[in-house]
Amino acid sequence: MNCSPAHSRAIDQINASCYDPSELQRFETRSEEETIELGRKIASQLPKRAVVLLIGNLGAGKTTLAKGIISGLGAAAPEEVSSPTFTLIHEYGSAYHIDLYRLDHAAQVAGLGLDEIFDREAVVLIEWGERFPELMPAERIEIRLSAAGGDVRVIEMLD
Ligand code: ADP
Ligand code: MG
């Protein structure tokens, strides 16, 4: 098992024993289903309380990965997880899924009361949170997703 940083691993080679909280982990998925499965594996590595920024362009797979993470946490089934584009915040018990795409100003974000959510014992997944870095907690996990041709997605996790 190669656990070196930034080494690309196929989905079936992901092993929780490789987890080093300070390393960059790099994965590739080849379908929506593989991204959901990766989300489940990431869920098993997360502490009970975590803020996770999902960073990537529209269609990169942020919401798909959130489905996997939330289902891996046992908070909801993947098909119950929908994009919070319009409602901004979805709560699934111990998991929150937030999408700040439609907000333009920090004052709008500040009005959502995110600090109170960050204080809870919950995993908080945020799409487009990197647009408001001053409102995100310093202690956070960042997952960057990018399309790499066809259905391939490169997914990098920095803890
Ligand atoms: P985002 O939230 O980043 O805008 P979504 O997760 O909503 O992205 O959508 C990703 C889209 O890309 C979906 O239509 C999905 O079917 C498609 N897709 C194709 N390949 C993949 C992959 N490897 N991982 C995730 N989604 C994929
Ligand atoms: Mg989305």
CSV table of N, CA and C and ligand atoms in Angstrom, one decimal:
chain,number,residue,atom,x,y,z
A,1,MET,N,0.9,-1.2,0.0
A,1,MET,CA,0.0,0.0,0.0
A,1,MET,C,0.9,1.2,0.0
A,2,ASN,N,0.7,2.0,-1.0
A,2,ASN,CA,1.5,3.3,-1.1
A,2,ASN,C,0.7,4.4,-0.4
A,3,CYS,N,1.3,4.9,0.7
A,3,CYS,CA,0.6,6.0,1.4
A,3,CYS,C,1.2,7.3,1.2
A,4,SER,N,2.1,7.5,0.2
A,4,SER,CA,2.8,8.7,0.1
A,4,SER,C,1.9,9.9,-0.3
A,5,PRO,N,2.2,11.1,0.2
A,5,PRO,CA,1.3,12.2,-0.1
A,5,PRO,C,1.2,12.4,-1.6
A,6,ALA,N,0.0,12.9,-2.0
A,6,ALA,CA,-0.2,13.3,-3.4
A,6,ALA,C,-0.1,12.2,-4.3
A,7,HIS,N,0.0,11.0,-3.8
A,7,HIS,CA,0.0,9.8,-4.7
A,7,HIS,C,-1.4,9.4,-5.1
A,8,SER,N,-1.7,9.4,-6.3
A,8,SER,CA,-3.1,9.1,-6.8
A,8,SER,C,-3.4,7.6,-6.5
A,9,ARG,N,-4.5,7.4,-5.9
A,9,ARG,CA,-5.0,6.1,-5.6
A,9,ARG,C,-6.3,5.8,-6.2
A,10,ALA,N,-6.5,4.6,-6.7
A,10,ALA,CA,-7.8,4.3,-7.2
A,10,ALA,C,-8.7,4.0,-6.1
A,11,ILE,N,-10.0,4.1,-6.3
A,11,ILE,CA,-11.0,4.1,-5.2
A,11,ILE,C,-10.9,2.8,-4.4
A,12,ASP,N,-10.6,1.7,-5.1
A,12,ASP,CA,-10.6,0.4,-4.4
A,12,ASP,C,-9.3,0.2,-3.5
A,13,GLN,N,-8.4,1.2,-3.7
A,13,GLN,CA,-7.1,1.1,-3.0
A,13,GLN,C,-7.1,2.0,-1.7
A,14,ILE,N,-8.2,2.7,-1.5
A,14,ILE,CA,-8.2,3.6,-0.4
A,14,ILE,C,-8.3,2.8,0.9
A,15,ASN,N,-7.4,3.1,1.8
A,15,ASN,CA,-7.3,2.3,3.0
A,15,ASN,C,-7.2,3.3,4.1
A,16,ALA,N,-8.1,3.2,5.1
A,16,ALA,CA,-8.1,4.1,6.2
A,16,ALA,C,-6.8,4.1,6.9
A,17,SER,N,-6.0,3.1,6.9
A,17,SER,CA,-4.8,3.0,7.6
A,17,SER,C,-3.8,4.0,7.0
A,18,CYS,N,-4.0,4.5,5.8
A,18,CYS,CA,-3.1,5.5,5.2
A,18,CYS,C,-3.4,6.9,5.7
A,19,TYR,N,-4.4,7.0,6.5
A,19,TYR,CA,-4.8,8.4,6.9
A,19,TYR,C,-3.8,9.0,7.8
A,20,ASP,N,-3.3,10.1,7.4
A,20,ASP,CA,-2.4,11.0,8.2
A,20,ASP,C,-3.1,12.4,8.1
A,21,PRO,N,-3.5,12.9,9.3
A,21,PRO,CA,-4.3,14.1,9.3
A,21,PRO,C,-3.7,15.3,8.7
A,22,SER,N,-2.4,15.3,8.5
A,22,SER,CA,-1.7,16.5,8.0
A,22,SER,C,-1.4,16.3,6.5
A,23,GLU,N,-1.7,15.2,5.9
A,23,GLU,CA,-1.3,15.0,4.6
A,23,GLU,C,-2.3,15.4,3.5
A,24,LEU,N,-1.8,15.6,2.3
A,24,LEU,CA,-2.7,15.8,1.2
A,24,LEU,C,-3.0,14.4,0.6
A,25,GLN,N,-4.3,14.1,0.6
A,25,GLN,CA,-4.7,12.8,0.0
A,25,GLN,C,-5.3,13.1,-1.4
A,26,ARG,N,-4.9,12.4,-2.4
A,26,ARG,CA,-5.4,12.6,-3.7
A,26,ARG,C,-6.1,11.4,-4.3
A,27,PHE,N,-7.3,11.5,-4.8
A,27,PHE,CA,-8.0,10.4,-5.3
A,27,PHE,C,-8.5,10.7,-6.7
A,28,GLU,N,-8.9,9.7,-7.4
A,28,GLU,CA,-9.6,9.9,-8.7
A,28,GLU,C,-10.8,9.0,-8.7
A,29,THR,N,-11.9,9.5,-9.2
A,29,THR,CA,-13.1,8.7,-9.4
A,29,THR,C,-13.5,8.8,-10.9
A,30,ARG,N,-14.2,7.8,-11.3
A,30,ARG,CA,-14.6,7.7,-12.7
A,30,ARG,C,-16.1,7.7,-12.9
A,31,SER,N,-16.9,7.9,-11.9
A,31,SER,CA,-18.3,7.9,-12.0
A,31,SER,C,-18.9,8.6,-10.8
A,32,GLU,N,-20.2,8.9,-10.9
A,32,GLU,CA,-20.9,9.5,-9.8
A,32,GLU,C,-20.9,8.5,-8.6
A,33,GLU,N,-21.1,7.2,-8.9
A,33,GLU,CA,-21.2,6.2,-7.9
A,33,GLU,C,-19.8,6.1,-7.2
A,34,GLU,N,-18.7,6.2,-7.9
A,34,GLU,CA,-17.4,6.1,-7.2
A,34,GLU,C,-17.2,7.3,-6.3
A,35,THR,N,-17.7,8.4,-6.7
A,35,THR,CA,-17.6,9.6,-5.9
A,35,THR,C,-18.4,9.5,-4.6
A,36,ILE,N,-19.6,8.9,-4.7
A,36,ILE,CA,-20.4,8.6,-3.5
A,36,ILE,C,-19.6,7.7,-2.6
A,37,GLU,N,-19.1,6.6,-3.2
A,37,GLU,CA,-18.3,5.6,-2.4
A,37,GLU,C,-17.1,6.3,-1.7
A,38,LEU,N,-16.4,7.2,-2.4
A,38,LEU,CA,-15.3,7.9,-1.8
A,38,LEU,C,-15.8,8.7,-0.6
A,39,GLY,N,-16.9,9.4,-0.8
A,39,GLY,CA,-17.5,10.2,0.3
A,39,GLY,C,-17.8,9.3,1.5
A,40,ARG,N,-18.2,8.1,1.3
A,40,ARG,CA,-18.4,7.2,2.5
A,40,ARG,C,-17.1,6.9,3.2
A,41,LYS,N,-16.1,6.7,2.4
A,41,LYS,CA,-14.8,6.4,3.0
A,41,LYS,C,-14.2,7.6,3.8
A,42,ILE,N,-14.4,8.8,3.2
A,42,ILE,CA,-14.0,10.0,3.8
A,42,ILE,C,-14.8,10.2,5.1
A,43,ALA,N,-16.1,9.9,5.1
A,43,ALA,CA,-16.9,10.0,6.3
A,43,ALA,C,-16.3,9.2,7.5
A,44,SER,N,-15.8,8.1,7.2
A,44,SER,CA,-15.3,7.2,8.2
A,44,SER,C,-14.0,7.8,8.8
A,45,GLN,N,-13.4,8.7,8.2
A,45,GLN,CA,-12.1,9.4,8.7
A,45,GLN,C,-12.4,10.6,9.4
A,46,LEU,N,-13.6,11.2,9.3
A,46,LEU,CA,-13.9,12.5,9.9
A,46,LEU,C,-14.1,12.4,11.4
A,47,PRO,N,-13.7,13.5,12.1
A,47,PRO,CA,-14.1,13.6,13.5
A,47,PRO,C,-15.6,13.9,13.6
A,48,LYS,N,-16.1,13.8,14.8
A,48,LYS,CA,-17.6,14.0,14.9
A,48,LYS,C,-17.9,15.5,14.7
A,49,ARG,N,-16.9,16.4,14.9
A,49,ARG,CA,-17.1,17.8,14.7
A,49,ARG,C,-16.1,18.2,13.7
A,50,ALA,N,-16.6,18.7,12.5
A,50,ALA,CA,-15.7,19.1,11.4
A,50,ALA,C,-16.4,20.0,10.5
A,51,VAL,N,-15.6,21.0,10.0
A,51,VAL,CA,-16.1,21.9,8.9
A,51,VAL,C,-15.3,21.5,7.7
A,52,VAL,N,-16.0,21.1,6.6
A,52,VAL,CA,-15.4,20.6,5.4
A,52,VAL,C,-15.8,21.5,4.3
A,53,LEU,N,-14.8,22.2,3.7
A,53,LEU,CA,-15.1,23.0,2.5
A,53,LEU,C,-15.0,22.1,1.3
A,54,LEU,N,-16.1,22.1,0.4
A,54,LEU,CA,-16.1,21.4,-0.8
A,54,LEU,C,-15.8,22.4,-1.9
A,55,ILE,N,-14.7,22.4,-2.6
A,55,ILE,CA,-14.2,23.4,-3.4
A,55,ILE,C,-14.1,22.9,-4.9
A,56,GLY,N,-14.8,23.6,-5.8
A,56,GLY,CA,-14.7,23.2,-7.2
A,56,GLY,C,-15.7,23.8,-8.0
A,57,ASN,N,-15.6,23.8,-9.3
A,57,ASN,CA,-16.5,24.5,-10.2
A,57,ASN,C,-17.9,23.8,-10.2
A,58,LEU,N,-18.8,24.4,-10.8
A,58,LEU,CA,-20.2,23.8,-11.0
A,58,LEU,C,-20.0,22.5,-11.8
A,59,GLY,N,-20.6,21.5,-11.3
A,59,GLY,CA,-20.5,20.2,-11.9
A,59,GLY,C,-19.3,19.3,-11.5
A,60,ALA,N,-18.4,19.9,-10.7
A,60,ALA,CA,-17.2,19.2,-10.3
A,60,ALA,C,-17.6,17.9,-9.5
A,61,GLY,N,-18.7,18.0,-8.8
A,61,GLY,CA,-19.1,16.8,-8.0
A,61,GLY,C,-19.2,17.0,-6.5
A,62,LYS,N,-19.3,18.3,-6.1
A,62,LYS,CA,-19.3,18.7,-4.7
A,62,LYS,C,-20.6,18.1,-4.0
A,63,THR,N,-21.7,18.3,-4.6
A,63,THR,CA,-22.9,17.8,-4.0
A,63,THR,C,-22.9,16.2,-4.0
A,64,THR,N,-22.4,15.6,-5.1
A,64,THR,CA,-22.3,14.2,-5.2
A,64,THR,C,-21.4,13.6,-4.0
A,65,LEU,N,-20.3,14.3,-3.8
A,65,LEU,CA,-19.4,13.8,-2.7
A,65,LEU,C,-20.2,14.0,-1.3
A,66,ALA,N,-20.9,15.1,-1.2
A,66,ALA,CA,-21.7,15.4,0.0
A,66,ALA,C,-22.7,14.2,0.3
A,67,LYS,N,-23.3,13.7,-0.8
A,67,LYS,CA,-24.2,12.6,-0.7
A,67,LYS,C,-23.5,11.4,0.0
A,68,GLY,N,-22.3,11.1,-0.5
A,68,GLY,CA,-21.6,10.0,0.0
A,68,GLY,C,-21.1,10.2,1.5
A,69,ILE,N,-20.7,11.4,1.8
A,69,ILE,CA,-20.2,11.7,3.2
A,69,ILE,C,-21.4,11.6,4.1
A,70,ILE,N,-22.6,12.2,3.7
A,70,ILE,CA,-23.7,12.2,4.6
A,70,ILE,C,-24.3,10.8,4.8
A,71,SER,N,-24.3,10.0,3.7
A,71,SER,CA,-24.7,8.6,3.9
A,71,SER,C,-23.7,7.8,4.7
A,72,GLY,N,-22.5,8.1,4.5
A,72,GLY,CA,-21.4,7.4,5.3
A,72,GLY,C,-21.6,7.7,6.8
A,73,LEU,N,-22.0,8.9,7.1
A,73,LEU,CA,-22.2,9.2,8.5
A,73,LEU,C,-23.5,8.6,9.1
A,74,GLY,N,-24.3,8.0,8.2
A,74,GLY,CA,-25.5,7.4,8.6
A,74,GLY,C,-26.6,8.5,8.9
A,75,ALA,N,-26.4,9.7,8.3
A,75,ALA,CA,-27.3,10.8,8.6
A,75,ALA,C,-28.5,10.8,7.6
A,76,ALA,N,-28.3,10.3,6.4
A,76,ALA,CA,-29.4,10.3,5.4
A,76,ALA,C,-28.9,9.4,4.3
A,77,ALA,N,-29.8,8.9,3.5
A,77,ALA,CA,-29.5,8.1,2.3
A,77,ALA,C,-29.1,9.1,1.2
A,78,PRO,N,-28.2,8.6,0.3
A,78,PRO,CA,-27.8,9.5,-0.8
A,78,PRO,C,-29.0,10.2,-1.5
A,79,GLU,N,-30.0,9.4,-1.8
A,79,GLU,CA,-31.1,10.0,-2.6
A,79,GLU,C,-31.9,11.0,-1.8
A,80,GLU,N,-31.7,11.0,-0.5
A,80,GLU,CA,-32.4,12.1,0.4
A,80,GLU,C,-31.6,13.4,0.4
A,81,VAL,N,-30.4,13.3,-0.1
A,81,VAL,CA,-29.5,14.5,-0.1
A,81,VAL,C,-29.7,15.3,-1.4
A,82,SER,N,-30.2,16.5,-1.3
A,82,SER,CA,-30.3,17.3,-2.5
A,82,SER,C,-29.5,18.6,-2.4
A,83,SER,N,-29.3,19.2,-3.5
A,83,SER,CA,-28.4,20.4,-3.4
A,83,SER,C,-29.1,21.5,-2.7
A,84,PRO,N,-28.5,22.1,-1.7
A,84,PRO,CA,-29.1,23.3,-1.0
A,84,PRO,C,-28.9,24.6,-1.7
A,85,THR,N,-28.9,24.6,-3.0
A,85,THR,CA,-28.7,25.8,-3.8
A,85,THR,C,-29.7,26.9,-3.4
A,86,PHE,N,-30.9,26.5,-3.2
A,86,PHE,CA,-31.9,27.6,-3.0
A,86,PHE,C,-32.3,27.7,-1.5
A,87,THR,N,-32.2,26.6,-0.8
A,87,THR,CA,-32.5,26.7,0.7
A,87,THR,C,-31.3,27.0,1.5
A,88,LEU,N,-30.1,27.0,0.9
A,88,LEU,CA,-28.8,27.3,1.5
A,88,LEU,C,-28.3,26.4,2.6
A,89,ILE,N,-29.2,25.9,3.5
A,89,ILE,CA,-28.7,25.0,4.5
A,89,ILE,C,-29.7,23.9,4.7
A,90,HIS,N,-29.1,22.6,4.6
A,90,HIS,CA,-29.9,21.4,4.8
A,90,HIS,C,-29.3,20.8,6.1
A,91,GLU,N,-30.2,20.4,7.0
A,91,GLU,CA,-29.7,19.7,8.2
A,91,GLU,C,-30.2,18.2,8.1
A,92,TYR,N,-29.2,17.4,8.4
A,92,TYR,CA,-29.5,15.9,8.5
A,92,TYR,C,-29.0,15.4,9.8
A,93,GLY,N,-29.6,15.8,10.9
A,93,GLY,CA,-29.2,15.4,12.2
A,93,GLY,C,-27.8,15.9,12.5
A,94,SER,N,-26.8,15.0,12.5
A,94,SER,CA,-25.5,15.3,12.9
A,94,SER,C,-24.7,15.9,11.7
A,95,ALA,N,-25.3,16.1,10.6
A,95,ALA,CA,-24.6,16.6,9.4
A,95,ALA,C,-25.4,17.8,8.8
A,96,TYR,N,-24.6,18.8,8.4
A,96,TYR,CA,-25.2,19.9,7.7
A,96,TYR,C,-24.6,20.0,6.3
A,97,HIS,N,-25.4,20.5,5.4
A,97,HIS,CA,-24.9,20.6,4.0
A,97,HIS,C,-25.4,22.1,3.6
A,98,ILE,N,-24.4,22.9,3.3
A,98,ILE,CA,-24.6,24.3,3.0
A,98,ILE,C,-24.1,24.7,1.7
A,99,ASP,N,-24.8,25.5,0.9
A,99,ASP,CA,-24.3,26.0,-0.4
A,99,ASP,C,-24.4,27.5,-0.4
A,100,LEU,N,-23.3,28.2,-0.5
A,100,LEU,CA,-23.3,29.6,-0.5
A,100,LEU,C,-23.2,30.3,-1.9
A,101,TYR,N,-23.5,29.5,-2.9
A,101,TYR,CA,-23.3,29.9,-4.3
A,101,TYR,C,-24.2,31.2,-4.6
A,102,ARG,N,-25.4,31.2,-4.0
A,102,ARG,CA,-26.3,32.3,-4.4
A,102,ARG,C,-26.0,33.6,-3.6
A,103,LEU,N,-25.1,33.5,-2.6
A,103,LEU,CA,-24.9,34.7,-1.8
A,103,LEU,C,-23.6,35.5,-2.4
A,104,ASP,N,-23.8,36.8,-2.4
A,104,ASP,CA,-22.7,37.6,-2.9
A,104,ASP,C,-21.9,38.4,-1.9
A,105,HIS,N,-22.5,38.6,-0.8
A,105,HIS,CA,-21.9,39.5,0.2
A,105,HIS,C,-21.7,38.8,1.6
A,106,ALA,N,-20.5,39.1,2.2
A,106,ALA,CA,-20.2,38.5,3.5
A,106,ALA,C,-21.3,38.8,4.5
A,107,ALA,N,-22.0,40.0,4.4
A,107,ALA,CA,-23.0,40.3,5.3
A,107,ALA,C,-24.2,39.4,5.2
A,108,GLN,N,-24.5,38.9,4.0
A,108,GLN,CA,-25.6,37.9,3.8
A,108,GLN,C,-25.2,36.6,4.5
A,109,VAL,N,-23.9,36.2,4.3
A,109,VAL,CA,-23.5,35.0,4.9
A,109,VAL,C,-23.5,35.1,6.4
A,110,ALA,N,-23.0,36.2,6.9
A,110,ALA,CA,-23.0,36.4,8.4
A,110,ALA,C,-24.4,36.3,9.0
A,111,GLY,N,-25.4,36.7,8.2
A,111,GLY,CA,-26.8,36.6,8.7
A,111,GLY,C,-27.3,35.2,8.8
A,112,LEU,N,-26.6,34.2,8.3
A,112,LEU,CA,-27.1,32.8,8.4
A,112,LEU,C,-26.9,32.2,9.7
A,113,GLY,N,-26.0,32.7,10.5
A,113,GLY,CA,-25.8,32.1,11.8
A,113,GLY,C,-24.9,30.9,11.8
A,114,LEU,N,-23.9,30.9,10.9
A,114,LEU,CA,-23.1,29.7,10.7
A,114,LEU,C,-22.3,29.4,12.0
A,115,ASP,N,-21.9,30.4,12.7
A,115,ASP,CA,-21.0,30.2,13.9
A,115,ASP,C,-21.7,29.3,14.9
A,116,GLU,N,-23.0,29.4,15.0
A,116,GLU,CA,-23.8,28.6,15.9
A,116,GLU,C,-23.7,27.1,15.4
A,117,ILE,N,-23.8,26.9,14.1
A,117,ILE,CA,-23.7,25.6,13.5
A,117,ILE,C,-22.3,25.0,13.7
A,118,PHE,N,-21.3,25.9,13.5
A,118,PHE,CA,-19.9,25.4,13.6
A,118,PHE,C,-19.7,24.9,15.1
A,119,ASP,N,-20.4,25.5,16.0
A,119,ASP,CA,-20.2,25.1,17.4
A,119,ASP,C,-20.8,23.7,17.8
A,120,ARG,N,-21.7,23.2,16.9
A,120,ARG,CA,-22.4,22.0,17.2
A,120,ARG,C,-21.5,20.8,17.0
A,121,GLU,N,-21.8,19.7,17.6
A,121,GLU,CA,-21.1,18.4,17.3
A,121,GLU,C,-21.6,17.8,16.1
A,122,ALA,N,-21.1,18.3,14.9
A,122,ALA,CA,-21.7,18.0,13.7
A,122,ALA,C,-20.6,18.1,12.6
A,123,VAL,N,-20.8,17.4,11.5
A,123,VAL,CA,-20.0,17.5,10.3
A,123,VAL,C,-20.7,18.5,9.4
A,124,VAL,N,-20.1,19.6,9.1
A,124,VAL,CA,-20.7,20.7,8.3
A,124,VAL,C,-20.0,20.8,7.0
A,125,LEU,N,-20.7,20.4,5.9
A,125,LEU,CA,-20.1,20.4,4.6
A,125,LEU,C,-20.6,21.7,3.9
A,126,ILE,N,-19.6,22.5,3.3
A,126,ILE,CA,-20.0,23.8,2.7
A,126,ILE,C,-19.5,23.9,1.3
A,127,GLU,N,-20.4,24.1,0.4
A,127,GLU,CA,-20.0,24.4,-1.0
A,127,GLU,C,-19.9,25.9,-1.2
A,128,TRP,N,-18.9,26.3,-1.9
A,128,TRP,CA,-18.6,27.8,-2.1
A,128,TRP,C,-18.2,28.6,-0.9
A,129,GLY,N,-17.8,27.9,0.2
A,129,GLY,CA,-17.4,28.5,1.4
A,129,GLY,C,-16.1,29.3,1.3
A,130,GLU,N,-15.3,28.8,0.3
A,130,GLU,CA,-14.0,29.5,0.1
A,130,GLU,C,-14.1,30.9,-0.4
A,131,ARG,N,-15.3,31.3,-0.9
A,131,ARG,CA,-15.5,32.7,-1.3
A,131,ARG,C,-15.6,33.6,-0.1
A,132,PHE,N,-15.8,33.1,1.1
A,132,PHE,CA,-15.9,33.9,2.3
A,132,PHE,C,-14.9,33.4,3.3
A,133,PRO,N,-13.6,33.4,3.0
A,133,PRO,CA,-12.7,32.8,3.9
A,133,PRO,C,-12.7,33.4,5.3
A,134,GLU,N,-13.0,34.6,5.5
A,134,GLU,CA,-13.0,35.3,6.8
A,134,GLU,C,-14.1,34.8,7.7
A,135,LEU,N,-15.1,34.1,7.1
A,135,LEU,CA,-16.3,33.6,7.8
A,135,LEU,C,-16.2,32.1,8.1
A,136,MET,N,-15.1,31.5,7.6
A,136,MET,CA,-14.9,30.1,7.8
A,136,MET,C,-14.0,29.9,8.9
A,137,PRO,N,-14.1,28.8,9.7
A,137,PRO,CA,-13.2,28.6,10.8
A,137,PRO,C,-11.8,28.2,10.3
A,138,ALA,N,-10.8,28.7,11.0
A,138,ALA,CA,-9.4,28.4,10.6
A,138,ALA,C,-9.2,26.9,10.6
A,139,GLU,N,-9.8,26.2,11.6
A,139,GLU,CA,-9.6,24.8,11.7
A,139,GLU,C,-10.7,24.1,10.8
A,140,ARG,N,-10.3,23.7,9.6
A,140,ARG,CA,-11.2,23.2,8.6
A,140,ARG,C,-10.5,22.2,7.7
A,141,ILE,N,-11.3,21.4,7.1
A,141,ILE,CA,-10.7,20.5,6.1
A,141,ILE,C,-11.2,21.0,4.7
A,142,GLU,N,-10.3,21.0,3.8
A,142,GLU,CA,-10.6,21.4,2.4
A,142,GLU,C,-10.5,20.2,1.4
A,143,ILE,N,-11.6,20.1,0.7
A,143,ILE,CA,-11.6,19.1,-0.4
A,143,ILE,C,-11.8,19.8,-1.7
A,144,ARG,N,-10.8,19.6,-2.6
A,144,ARG,CA,-10.9,20.3,-3.9
A,144,ARG,C,-11.2,19.2,-5.0
A,145,LEU,N,-12.2,19.5,-5.8
A,145,LEU,CA,-12.7,18.6,-6.8
A,145,LEU,C,-12.5,19.3,-8.2
A,146,SER,N,-12.0,18.5,-9.2
A,146,SER,CA,-11.9,19.1,-10.5
A,146,SER,C,-12.2,18.0,-11.5
A,147,ALA,N,-12.8,18.4,-12.6
A,147,ALA,CA,-13.1,17.5,-13.7
A,147,ALA,C,-11.8,17.3,-14.5
A,148,ALA,N,-11.5,16.1,-14.9
A,148,ALA,CA,-10.3,15.7,-15.6
A,148,ALA,C,-10.5,15.0,-16.8
A,149,GLY,N,-11.6,15.4,-17.6
A,149,GLY,CA,-11.9,14.8,-18.8
A,149,GLY,C,-13.0,13.7,-18.6
A,150,GLY,N,-14.1,13.8,-19.4
A,150,GLY,CA,-15.2,12.8,-19.3
A,150,GLY,C,-15.7,12.8,-17.9
A,151,ASP,N,-15.8,11.6,-17.3
A,151,ASP,CA,-16.4,11.5,-16.0
A,151,ASP,C,-15.3,11.4,-14.9
A,152,VAL,N,-14.1,11.6,-15.3
A,152,VAL,CA,-13.0,11.5,-14.3
A,152,VAL,C,-13.0,12.8,-13.4
A,153,ARG,N,-12.9,12.6,-12.1
A,153,ARG,CA,-12.8,13.7,-11.2
A,153,ARG,C,-11.6,13.5,-10.3
A,154,VAL,N,-10.8,14.5,-10.2
A,154,VAL,CA,-9.6,14.5,-9.2
A,154,VAL,C,-10.1,15.1,-8.0
A,155,ILE,N,-9.9,14.4,-6.9
A,155,ILE,CA,-10.4,14.9,-5.6
A,155,ILE,C,-9.3,14.9,-4.6
A,156,GLU,N,-8.9,16.1,-4.1
A,156,GLU,CA,-7.8,16.2,-3.2
A,156,GLU,C,-8.3,16.7,-1.8
A,157,MET,N,-7.8,16.1,-0.8
A,157,MET,CA,-8.3,16.4,0.6
A,157,MET,C,-7.1,16.9,1.4
A,158,LEU,N,-7.2,18.1,1.9
A,158,LEU,CA,-6.2,18.7,2.8
A,158,LEU,C,-6.8,18.9,4.2
A,159,ASP,N,-6.1,18.3,5.1
A,159,ASP,CA,-6.6,18.4,6.5
A,159,ASP,C,-5.8,19.4,7.3
B,1,ADP,P1,-21.4,20.4,-8.0
B,1,ADP,O1,-22.1,20.3,-6.7
B,1,ADP,O2,-19.9,20.5,-7.8
B,1,ADP,O3,-21.9,21.5,-8.9
B,1,ADP,P2,-22.8,17.9,-8.7
B,1,ADP,O4,-22.3,16.9,-7.7
B,1,ADP,O5,-24.1,18.5,-8.4
B,1,ADP,O6,-21.7,19.0,-8.8
B,1,ADP,O7,-22.8,17.3,-10.1
B,1,ADP,C1,-21.8,16.5,-10.7
B,1,ADP,C2,-22.3,16.1,-12.0
B,1,ADP,O8,-21.2,15.4,-12.7
B,1,ADP,C3,-23.4,15.1,-12.0
B,1,ADP,O9,-24.3,15.4,-13.1
B,1,ADP,C4,-22.8,13.8,-12.1
B,1,ADP,O10,-23.6,12.8,-12.7
B,1,ADP,C5,-21.6,14.1,-13.0
B,1,ADP,N1,-20.5,13.2,-12.9
B,1,ADP,C6,-19.8,12.6,-13.8
B,1,ADP,N2,-18.7,11.9,-13.4
B,1,ADP,C7,-18.7,12.1,-12.0
B,1,ADP,C8,-17.8,11.8,-11.0
B,1,ADP,N3,-16.7,11.0,-11.3
B,1,ADP,N4,-18.1,12.2,-9.8
B,1,ADP,C9,-19.1,13.0,-9.5
B,1,ADP,N5,-20.0,13.4,-10.5
B,1,ADP,C10,-19.8,13.0,-11.7
B,2,MG,MG,-23.6,21.5,-5.7
